[in-house]
């Protein structure tokens, strides 16, 4: 079985790694070769650390890497049996990607979107095969986090749902069925909590105190500010904005501090500055 992953950002590169680790020949497609170069370097460094820690042999690392290829051309998805789109969370961008996939993919290919909250029905509607389109939402870091949310659009067929679920299980993931409403299950609960943490920082609480309180008070592995930096402040803000616009409910209004930070280019770990400073 051949896999194509669209997007070489944090999620796309993690999903590519996960598919190759599970033994699948995987092509990563991104219009920007520079993003792929960065993803390649990050993966090489991650595997070096795993080999040094004795978690992986050099031969295993080489075998996984040999199953990954990179292309900047969507035509490379033509061979794929399963395509997983993981481009930034913007509906117009996702629709443009699915239109291109519709033009090049095999008729029977599964077209999966790693959206974290956008409508699968809307994404599928731009293709001539909305029954083949489904949501499979991974969590960051994709190779580590065990959950994948399965989201069916109005047109997704039973067969596609069953095949996508079986494929996620073959990647070693646990799946849950999530409703096709903004945020699905996890982000609808998690992201408003991160947003509330940002409000507390805006009101004068320190990120350290917010994170210590939540880590020691609820056993979270990372506090909400640390987690927002980890996932990307822009990504988290886009998800919160999706909840706000999707439910038309003021209870989801994004914290203005997050908007200021994104405008200033403080995107969290990836930019070196978020709630915390990174070297
Ligand atoms: N990519 C791939 N693997 C990674 C990784 C990354 N970015 N970061 C860490 N890992 C791997 C390490 O290689 C290590 O593997 P090994 O045990 O085989 O060596 C393993 O994860 C554990 O890493 P560390 O020992 O360095 O660190 P920790 O034990 O502190 O765990 C963590 C790191 C798993 C990230 C943990 O802090 C955690 O679970 N944090 C919370 C993550 C979370 O909540 N994610 C969900 C975010 S919300 C989301 O994704 C929604 C979406 O829509 C944006």
PDB file of N, CA and C in Angstrom, residues 45-113:
ATOM      1  N   UNK A  45      17.772  14.354  12.923  1.00  0.00           N
ATOM      2  CA  UNK A  45      18.253  14.659  14.285  1.00  0.00           C
ATOM      3  C   UNK A  45      17.491  13.811  15.312  1.00  0.00           C
ATOM      4  N   UNK A  46      16.182  13.642  15.108  1.00  0.00           N
ATOM      5  CA  UNK A  46      15.367  12.833  16.030  1.00  0.00           C
ATOM      6  C   UNK A  46      15.859  11.378  16.040  1.00  0.00           C
ATOM      7  N   UNK A  47      16.119  10.846  14.836  1.00  0.00           N
ATOM      8  CA  UNK A  47      16.580   9.454  14.743  1.00  0.00           C
ATOM      9  C   UNK A  47      17.982   9.301  15.329  1.00  0.00           C
ATOM     10  N   UNK A  48      18.822  10.314  15.153  1.00  0.00           N
ATOM     11  CA  UNK A  48      20.167  10.263  15.750  1.00  0.00           C
ATOM     12  C   UNK A  48      20.058  10.130  17.267  1.00  0.00           C
ATOM     13  N   UNK A  49      19.137  10.923  17.845  1.00  0.00           N
ATOM     14  CA  UNK A  49      18.945  10.868  19.301  1.00  0.00           C
ATOM     15  C   UNK A  49      18.415   9.499  19.726  1.00  0.00           C
ATOM     16  N   UNK A  50      17.486   8.947  18.913  1.00  0.00           N
ATOM     17  CA  UNK A  50      16.904   7.636  19.254  1.00  0.00           C
ATOM     18  C   UNK A  50      17.969   6.535  19.164  1.00  0.00           C
ATOM     19  N   UNK A  51      18.851   6.630  18.155  1.00  0.00           N
ATOM     20  CA  UNK A  51      19.929   5.644  18.009  1.00  0.00           C
ATOM     21  C   UNK A  51      20.884   5.781  19.197  1.00  0.00           C
ATOM     22  N   UNK A  52      21.220   7.020  19.564  1.00  0.00           N
ATOM     23  CA  UNK A  52      22.138   7.252  20.687  1.00  0.00           C
ATOM     24  C   UNK A  52      21.555   6.704  21.992  1.00  0.00           C
ATOM     25  N   UNK A  53      20.189   6.813  22.110  1.00  0.00           N
ATOM     26  CA  UNK A  53      19.531   6.338  23.343  1.00  0.00           C
ATOM     27  C   UNK A  53      19.299   4.822  23.316  1.00  0.00           C
ATOM     28  N   UNK A  54      19.600   4.193  22.152  1.00  0.00           N
ATOM     29  CA  UNK A  54      19.384   2.750  22.029  1.00  0.00           C
ATOM     30  C   UNK A  54      17.932   2.378  21.770  1.00  0.00           C
ATOM     31  N   UNK A  55      17.103   3.355  21.355  1.00  0.00           N
ATOM     32  CA  UNK A  55      15.684   3.087  21.068  1.00  0.00           C
ATOM     33  C   UNK A  55      15.489   2.520  19.667  1.00  0.00           C
ATOM     34  N   UNK A  56      16.524   2.710  18.818  1.00  0.00           N
ATOM     35  CA  UNK A  56      16.428   2.343  17.396  1.00  0.00           C
ATOM     36  C   UNK A  56      17.842   1.976  16.947  1.00  0.00           C
ATOM     37  N   UNK A  57      17.983   0.963  16.077  1.00  0.00           N
ATOM     38  CA  UNK A  57      19.324   0.691  15.538  1.00  0.00           C
ATOM     39  C   UNK A  57      19.523   1.560  14.298  1.00  0.00           C
ATOM     40  N   UNK A  58      20.775   1.718  13.888  1.00  0.00           N
ATOM     41  CA  UNK A  58      21.058   2.513  12.686  1.00  0.00           C
ATOM     42  C   UNK A  58      20.358   1.874  11.480  1.00  0.00           C
ATOM     43  N   UNK A  59      20.343   0.533  11.452  1.00  0.00           N
ATOM     44  CA  UNK A  59      19.718  -0.166  10.315  1.00  0.00           C
ATOM     45  C   UNK A  59      18.202   0.125  10.286  1.00  0.00           C
ATOM     46  N   UNK A  60      17.574   0.103  11.462  1.00  0.00           N
ATOM     47  CA  UNK A  60      16.126   0.384  11.513  1.00  0.00           C
ATOM     48  C   UNK A  60      15.851   1.823  11.070  1.00  0.00           C
ATOM     49  N   UNK A  61      16.679   2.742  11.556  1.00  0.00           N
ATOM     50  CA  UNK A  61      16.493   4.154  11.181  1.00  0.00           C
ATOM     51  C   UNK A  61      16.645   4.318   9.670  1.00  0.00           C
ATOM     52  N   UNK A  62      17.676   3.689   9.101  1.00  0.00           N
ATOM     53  CA  UNK A  62      17.905   3.790   7.652  1.00  0.00           C
ATOM     54  C   UNK A  62      16.745   3.186   6.865  1.00  0.00           C
ATOM     55  N   UNK A  63      16.219   2.061   7.378  1.00  0.00           N
ATOM     56  CA  UNK A  63      15.112   1.401   6.668  1.00  0.00           C
ATOM     57  C   UNK A  63      13.877   2.303   6.661  1.00  0.00           C
ATOM     58  N   UNK A  64      13.607   2.955   7.791  1.00  0.00           N
ATOM     59  CA  UNK A  64      12.438   3.861   7.856  1.00  0.00           C
ATOM     60  C   UNK A  64      12.640   5.025   6.885  1.00  0.00           C
ATOM     61  N   UNK A  65      13.841   5.613   6.941  1.00  0.00           N
ATOM     62  CA  UNK A  65      14.105   6.778   6.075  1.00  0.00           C
ATOM     63  C   UNK A  65      14.034   6.404   4.591  1.00  0.00           C
ATOM     64  N   UNK A  66      14.432   5.152   4.277  1.00  0.00           N
ATOM     65  CA  UNK A  66      14.424   4.740   2.860  1.00  0.00           C
ATOM     66  C   UNK A  66      12.991   4.595   2.327  1.00  0.00           C
ATOM     67  N   UNK A  67      12.008   4.487   3.234  1.00  0.00           N
ATOM     68  CA  UNK A  67      10.616   4.374   2.773  1.00  0.00           C
ATOM     69  C   UNK A  67       9.991   5.751   2.519  1.00  0.00           C
ATOM     70  N   UNK A  68      10.715   6.816   2.872  1.00  0.00           N
ATOM     71  CA  UNK A  68      10.164   8.169   2.687  1.00  0.00           C
ATOM     72  C   UNK A  68      10.777   8.823   1.452  1.00  0.00           C
ATOM     73  N   UNK A  69       9.919   9.362   0.586  1.00  0.00           N
ATOM     74  CA  UNK A  69      10.418  10.181  -0.526  1.00  0.00           C
ATOM     75  C   UNK A  69       9.725  11.537  -0.464  1.00  0.00           C
ATOM     76  N   UNK A  70      10.273  12.507  -1.169  1.00  0.00           N
ATOM     77  CA  UNK A  70       9.742  13.873  -1.103  1.00  0.00           C
ATOM     78  C   UNK A  70       9.476  14.375  -2.517  1.00  0.00           C
ATOM     79  N   UNK A  71       8.425  15.144  -2.665  1.00  0.00           N
ATOM     80  CA  UNK A  71       8.129  15.736  -3.973  1.00  0.00           C
ATOM     81  C   UNK A  71       7.451  17.091  -3.766  1.00  0.00           C
ATOM     82  N   UNK A  72       7.634  17.987  -4.740  1.00  0.00           N
ATOM     83  CA  UNK A  72       6.922  19.272  -4.669  1.00  0.00           C
ATOM     84  C   UNK A  72       5.751  19.273  -5.668  1.00  0.00           C
ATOM     85  N   UNK A  73       5.507  18.097  -6.278  1.00  0.00           N
ATOM     86  CA  UNK A  73       4.515  18.002  -7.338  1.00  0.00           C
ATOM     87  C   UNK A  73       3.351  17.097  -6.904  1.00  0.00           C
ATOM     88  N   UNK A  74       2.134  17.626  -6.971  1.00  0.00           N
ATOM     89  CA  UNK A  74       0.972  16.837  -6.541  1.00  0.00           C
ATOM     90  C   UNK A  74       0.784  15.560  -7.349  1.00  0.00           C
ATOM     91  N   UNK A  75       1.343  15.534  -8.564  1.00  0.00           N
ATOM     92  CA  UNK A  75       1.208  14.333  -9.394  1.00  0.00           C
ATOM     93  C   UNK A  75       1.782  13.114  -8.675  1.00  0.00           C
ATOM     94  N   UNK A  76       2.697  13.346  -7.721  1.00  0.00           N
ATOM     95  CA  UNK A  76       3.301  12.237  -6.967  1.00  0.00           C
ATOM     96  C   UNK A  76       2.269  11.512  -6.094  1.00  0.00           C
ATOM     97  N   UNK A  77       1.087  12.103  -5.909  1.00  0.00           N
ATOM     98  CA  UNK A  77       0.027  11.439  -5.124  1.00  0.00           C
ATOM     99  C   UNK A  77      -0.779  10.477  -5.995  1.00  0.00           C
ATOM    100  N   UNK A  78      -0.486  10.455  -7.303  1.00  0.00           N
ATOM    101  CA  UNK A  78      -1.260   9.639  -8.251  1.00  0.00           C
ATOM    102  C   UNK A  78      -1.197   8.151  -7.971  1.00  0.00           C
ATOM    103  N   UNK A  79      -0.108   7.692  -7.386  1.00  0.00           N
ATOM    104  CA  UNK A  79       0.092   6.268  -7.098  1.00  0.00           C
ATOM    105  C   UNK A  79      -0.504   5.851  -5.761  1.00  0.00           C
ATOM    106  N   UNK A  80      -0.835   6.844  -4.937  1.00  0.00           N
ATOM    107  CA  UNK A  80      -1.163   6.538  -3.529  1.00  0.00           C
ATOM    108  C   UNK A  80      -2.534   5.880  -3.375  1.00  0.00           C
ATOM    109  N   UNK A  81      -2.597   4.933  -2.418  1.00  0.00           N
ATOM    110  CA  UNK A  81      -3.874   4.318  -2.067  1.00  0.00           C
ATOM    111  C   UNK A  81      -4.566   5.154  -0.983  1.00  0.00           C
ATOM    112  N   UNK A  82      -3.725   5.789  -0.143  1.00  0.00           N
ATOM    113  CA  UNK A  82      -4.266   6.642   0.914  1.00  0.00           C
ATOM    114  C   UNK A  82      -3.505   7.961   0.898  1.00  0.00           C
ATOM    115  N   UNK A  83      -4.235   9.058   0.896  1.00  0.00           N
ATOM    116  CA  UNK A  83      -3.618  10.384   0.949  1.00  0.00           C
ATOM    117  C   UNK A  83      -4.051  11.049   2.254  1.00  0.00           C
ATOM    118  N   UNK A  84      -3.083  11.578   2.988  1.00  0.00           N
ATOM    119  CA  UNK A  84      -3.426  12.285   4.230  1.00  0.00           C
ATOM    120  C   UNK A  84      -2.967  13.734   4.067  1.00  0.00           C
ATOM    121  N   UNK A  85      -3.931  14.628   4.054  1.00  0.00           N
ATOM    122  CA  UNK A  85      -3.600  16.060   3.897  1.00  0.00           C
ATOM    123  C   UNK A  85      -3.345  16.662   5.276  1.00  0.00           C
ATOM    124  N   UNK A  86      -2.236  17.404   5.384  1.00  0.00           N
ATOM    125  CA  UNK A  86      -1.906  18.064   6.659  1.00  0.00           C
ATOM    126  C   UNK A  86      -1.305  19.441   6.371  1.00  0.00           C
ATOM    127  N   UNK A  87      -2.072  20.263   5.667  1.00  0.00           N
ATOM    128  CA  UNK A  87      -1.612  21.629   5.384  1.00  0.00           C
ATOM    129  C   UNK A  87      -2.216  22.550   6.451  1.00  0.00           C
ATOM    130  N   UNK A  88      -1.775  23.812   6.532  1.00  0.00           N
ATOM    131  CA  UNK A  88      -2.310  24.698   7.576  1.00  0.00           C
ATOM    132  C   UNK A  88      -3.841  24.781   7.566  1.00  0.00           C
ATOM    133  N   UNK A  89      -4.357  25.122   8.751  1.00  0.00           N
ATOM    134  CA  UNK A  89      -5.788  25.045   9.033  1.00  0.00           C
ATOM    135  C   UNK A  89      -6.554  26.236   8.426  1.00  0.00           C
ATOM    136  N   UNK A  90      -6.564  26.307   7.102  1.00  0.00           N
ATOM    137  CA  UNK A  90      -7.299  27.376   6.416  1.00  0.00           C
ATOM    138  C   UNK A  90      -8.186  26.699   5.385  1.00  0.00           C
ATOM    139  N   UNK A  91      -9.481  26.972   5.464  1.00  0.00           N
ATOM    140  CA  UNK A  91     -10.437  26.222   4.640  1.00  0.00           C
ATOM    141  C   UNK A  91     -10.162  26.404   3.140  1.00  0.00           C
ATOM    142  N   UNK A  92      -9.816  27.629   2.719  1.00  0.00           N
ATOM    143  CA  UNK A  92      -9.589  27.833   1.279  1.00  0.00           C
ATOM    144  C   UNK A  92      -8.377  27.044   0.795  1.00  0.00           C
ATOM    145  N   UNK A  93      -7.355  26.980   1.647  1.00  0.00           N
ATOM    146  CA  UNK A  93      -6.153  26.224   1.296  1.00  0.00           C
ATOM    147  C   UNK A  93      -6.482  24.728   1.199  1.00  0.00           C
ATOM    148  N   UNK A  94      -7.230  24.221   2.182  1.00  0.00           N
ATOM    149  CA  UNK A  94      -7.574  22.786   2.170  1.00  0.00           C
ATOM    150  C   UNK A  94      -8.413  22.468   0.923  1.00  0.00           C
ATOM    151  N   UNK A  95      -9.359  23.361   0.602  1.00  0.00           N
ATOM    152  CA  UNK A  95     -10.198  23.105  -0.577  1.00  0.00           C
ATOM    153  C   UNK A  95      -9.343  23.071  -1.844  1.00  0.00           C
ATOM    154  N   UNK A  96      -8.377  23.994  -1.934  1.00  0.00           N
ATOM    155  CA  UNK A  96      -7.506  24.031  -3.122  1.00  0.00           C
ATOM    156  C   UNK A  96      -6.702  22.734  -3.216  1.00  0.00           C
ATOM    157  N   UNK A  97      -6.228  22.246  -2.077  1.00  0.00           N
ATOM    158  CA  UNK A  97      -5.452  20.997  -2.070  1.00  0.00           C
ATOM    159  C   UNK A  97      -6.331  19.824  -2.525  1.00  0.00           C
ATOM    160  N   UNK A  98      -7.558  19.753  -2.004  1.00  0.00           N
ATOM    161  CA  UNK A  98      -8.425  18.624  -2.372  1.00  0.00           C
ATOM    162  C   UNK A  98      -8.841  18.680  -3.838  1.00  0.00           C
ATOM    163  N   UNK A  99      -8.960  19.877  -4.378  1.00  0.00           N
ATOM    164  CA  UNK A  99      -9.256  19.979  -5.819  1.00  0.00           C
ATOM    165  C   UNK A  99      -8.108  19.381  -6.622  1.00  0.00           C
ATOM    166  N   UNK A 100      -6.890  19.704  -6.201  1.00  0.00           N
ATOM    167  CA  UNK A 100      -5.715  19.169  -6.909  1.00  0.00           C
ATOM    168  C   UNK A 100      -5.643  17.655  -6.745  1.00  0.00           C
ATOM    169  N   UNK A 101      -5.939  17.172  -5.539  1.00  0.00           N
ATOM    170  CA  UNK A 101      -5.880  15.724  -5.295  1.00  0.00           C
ATOM    171  C   UNK A 101      -6.924  15.013  -6.149  1.00  0.00           C
ATOM    172  N   UNK A 102      -8.109  15.608  -6.244  1.00  0.00           N
ATOM    173  CA  UNK A 102      -9.192  15.024  -7.035  1.00  0.00           C
ATOM    174  C   UNK A 102      -8.746  14.840  -8.484  1.00  0.00           C
ATOM    175  N   UNK A 103      -7.906  15.771  -8.944  1.00  0.00           N
ATOM    176  CA  UNK A 103      -7.469  15.725 -10.342  1.00  0.00           C
ATOM    177  C   UNK A 103      -6.413  14.645 -10.585  1.00  0.00           C
ATOM    178  N   UNK A 104      -5.622  14.315  -9.564  1.00  0.00           N
ATOM    179  CA  UNK A 104      -4.493  13.396  -9.826  1.00  0.00           C
ATOM    180  C   UNK A 104      -4.635  12.011  -9.186  1.00  0.00           C
ATOM    181  N   UNK A 105      -5.503  11.857  -8.171  1.00  0.00           N
ATOM    182  CA  UNK A 105      -5.520  10.591  -7.417  1.00  0.00           C
ATOM    183  C   UNK A 105      -6.341   9.500  -8.106  1.00  0.00           C
ATOM    184  N   UNK A 106      -5.994   8.258  -7.753  1.00  0.00           N
ATOM    185  CA  UNK A 106      -6.743   7.100  -8.258  1.00  0.00           C
ATOM    186  C   UNK A 106      -8.191   7.200  -7.772  1.00  0.00           C
ATOM    187  N   UNK A 107      -9.125   6.637  -8.547  1.00  0.00           N
ATOM    188  CA  UNK A 107     -10.546   6.750  -8.195  1.00  0.00           C
ATOM    189  C   UNK A 107     -10.836   6.159  -6.817  1.00  0.00           C
ATOM    190  N   UNK A 108     -10.133   5.071  -6.469  1.00  0.00           N
ATOM    191  CA  UNK A 108     -10.444   4.370  -5.216  1.00  0.00           C
ATOM    192  C   UNK A 108      -9.630   4.881  -4.023  1.00  0.00           C
ATOM    193  N   UNK A 109      -8.759   5.875  -4.255  1.00  0.00           N
ATOM    194  CA  UNK A 109      -7.895   6.362  -3.155  1.00  0.00           C
ATOM    195  C   UNK A 109      -8.729   6.986  -2.038  1.00  0.00           C
ATOM    196  N   UNK A 110      -8.289   6.758  -0.792  1.00  0.00           N
ATOM    197  CA  UNK A 110      -8.930   7.434   0.345  1.00  0.00           C
ATOM    198  C   UNK A 110      -8.305   8.813   0.455  1.00  0.00           C
ATOM    199  N   UNK A 111      -9.126   9.838   0.566  1.00  0.00           N
ATOM    200  CA  UNK A 111      -8.613  11.205   0.696  1.00  0.00           C
ATOM    201  C   UNK A 111      -8.923  11.681   2.115  1.00  0.00           C
ATOM    202  N   UNK A 112      -7.904  11.671   2.969  1.00  0.00           N
ATOM    203  CA  UNK A 112      -8.111  11.962   4.390  1.00  0.00           C
ATOM    204  C   UNK A 112      -7.560  13.335   4.726  1.00  0.00           C
ATOM    205  N   UNK A 113      -8.276  14.044   5.581  1.00  0.00           N
ATOM    206  CA  UNK A 113      -7.796  15.364   6.003  1.00  0.00           C
ATOM    207  C   UNK A 113      -7.454  15.339   7.481  1.00  0.00           C
TER     208      UNK A 113
END
